[in-house]
Amino acid sequence: MEKLFLNTINTSIIVSIIILFILVLRFLFKKAPKKFSYILWLILLIKLIIPFSFKTKFNPMPSKFIEFSNKSYIEETVQNKETIPNLETNTKERIKTNDNKIVESPIQFKENVTNKNKFTIRNSIPYIWIIGIILFLLHGFISNQKLKKSLKDSTYIYENIYENKNLNTAFIHGIINPKIYIPNYLNEKEREYIIIHEKTHLKRYDHIVKFLYYIALSMHWFNPLIWIAFVLMERDMELSCDEAVMKKIGNVAKKDYCTTLLSLATGHKMKIAVPLSFSENNTKERVKNVLNYKKPKKWVIIVLIVIIVVSVFFIFTRPKDKGEDIINNVEDDEYGLYNRTFKDPRDAAEIIFSKELEKVKEYTHENVKIEEAKITKFKRLYSYEGYLDNPIEVFTFEYIIKGKELLDYPFVDISNDGVLTEENLVGVGKPLLAFSIVDGRYEFLGFIFYGEFYSDTKAEIEIGLNELLENRGLKGPEIFPGNHIIAEYKLREGGTYKILLSQPAKTGVKGIWCVDRWMDENGNMYYNIIQSDLSLKEYYAQIQEQVDNGKNQDLLDGEKVALNFIKEYLDYNFAKPYMFEFYENASIEDFLIKPTNQYFGYIMELVKYDWSEDYTIHFDKAEFLHNVDPEDLERLKELGVDPNKLDNGYYIYNPTSYPVSFTIDEDTEFYIIKLGDTHAVKVSEDEFIEHYNKNKDALYMLEDENFKLRKVMQVYLP
């Protein structure tokens, strides 16, 4: 129920902004046909009933303008529901946080059950909201039943039209089988106009619109702007209906129609609280609108249509977050901390610890006694700026959980003394907690793990922070935006590595180049780890200064930087310039395209295992070199092969027979060379298997992309 309430609050806030927008348009175009403003109210109704929106990069509004997070409510209610440890500060260790607040480290934890069941005004708000809805709907139901009872003595006229002597106005009642009720004192002309008016309402389904608005109003009864929208919607509904009638009966009937409206105004007593009917009201404004009504000019209609289309776009779209076009891999919020802020970041650490402690109790034997459970360290480690609108702080976080017979805890290595630490439970390596500082509060961003991939130097943790922000969709997959070069390194036995080069300190010909990240032949992406106690900005500024002073000039050449990276960091000492292809002025989207790899070699085995419906190819990769390709000539020279002595113009270098495996799937294409031909032709999988069994010594080319085998092709050998 709380989730539904919070969603309703979010919708109500967003809809309130839309209502203000409609009110401004309604004022600016008050002389426009009322159908225009009525359509805007209909759009609002759709938003109220189905509060969806599409993300698009074409919405220029800042995302924070339309985002609403009930942070203060969530923090209190969720923390009341969660089991957060009570701290017994009987230890001498004291930790200083970034805001100079002294926090004593806890030594022992006990479950806090007091807050869990505590009834406060704040956590009672959803129940008050539900009670309001019930009362609202109950009032509408009772009012409708009273009206229905008073209509029993109505006289049937024709079709769905009824006459009643006790009525002073005409209206429609009912949803599924709506009926028109009119007073019995109308003359023939007045009756004709009123029936036309009510039938126009029915044709436009206005009775259903009002009913749906009433339901939406019952959900948002606490919002005065939606009450205003409901009243103005009713008013514009009637005015636009009058305009539709005038369009049908013509301007010559204006006087008679206005007289009819005035006759119905006498003794008007109908209330808007009855959702299944509506009556005609606001006679003075309606008469004035009818008398002033003119058929709008064509250009006015076009302008109004454009405004409506633009309004629909802004109402049903929201801007994409930074980097969301490129990456949208948001990790699961296991601890329920994303989009929450804390006055003290330690509160987030305590929630994490309490949930990990619950896991231990859940998975271990029920008789196991927890001897000790405490957070042993929580301290600010580094601060970073320039990634989000607010500074980011990273905290160390360590704890222990100790107890006998904890050895049945799944998938965790437990020390002999039965001790679990944050390194065992939270993830790979030791966790750090990252927070964004927003208006003096700490918004949880997520975990950075060091020890496995990163050490605890400032530069390495900053690279881990980039990985976190990219996975959360908070930034694009590039540490240094701006100029890029993509270097593609061709492996000797097939396959391609991609290297993204960036300018971290200065752009242009005088700016140094660095490896931002790289991608292996299978599309796995890796970061270039920098070990430094400086931030990345400071580290590269220092190197840029050295280059400006005449040192390390090779760093101004992106191609040399890529070659050096392959040799020194990836340990491909044999790498040569001819093995690279470089693409300047490249985009990050170009880099993210998975490489397509081509391998030459021999199929050692083609087998179908019991556990799979598809065939597996065990493939022995080789180098297939021609004596006419400049790059192959360089390689032949390295191998000591004289290209002029190759009888058939090619050379196959296959020093080892270490197979790699590829799986055939339904999208794999097959090409074979039939007897007497020199070109490969496409065949079915069954035809290929039959051909392979007769030509096992043939040379094949395999093409794969992102772990999918795209093509298997026999290579022609003269």
XYZ file of C-alpha atoms in Angstrom, residues 55 320-333 338 445-447 464-477 517 523-525 527 592 594:
40
model
C 12.302 8.400 -22.167
C 16.983 10.443 -20.645
C 19.658 10.581 -18.011
C 23.186 11.363 -19.013
C 24.748 8.392 -20.750
C 21.518 6.461 -20.952
C 21.625 6.314 -24.766
C 24.903 4.454 -24.486
C 24.600 2.282 -21.443
C 21.694 1.194 -19.336
C 23.115 -1.601 -17.262
C 21.772 -0.736 -13.814
C 22.628 -3.237 -11.124
C 19.989 -4.607 -8.777
C 19.298 -2.513 -5.719
C 19.382 3.815 -4.422
C 25.430 5.617 -5.358
C 26.654 2.064 -4.862
C 29.700 -0.139 -4.203
C 36.273 1.980 -10.045
C 33.995 4.975 -9.427
C 33.694 5.472 -13.197
C 32.707 1.830 -13.560
C 30.017 2.275 -10.892
C 28.592 5.464 -12.448
C 28.537 3.877 -15.902
C 26.766 0.764 -14.627
C 24.200 2.985 -12.906
C 23.644 4.915 -16.167
C 24.826 8.134 -14.518
C 27.538 8.795 -17.108
C 28.638 7.528 -20.507
C 31.285 4.832 -20.981
C 39.720 1.422 -21.943
C 33.502 -7.822 -26.636
C 34.513 -7.778 -22.953
C 35.520 -4.269 -21.861
C 39.715 -0.339 -17.875
C 31.080 0.053 -28.323
C 31.425 -5.489 -30.774
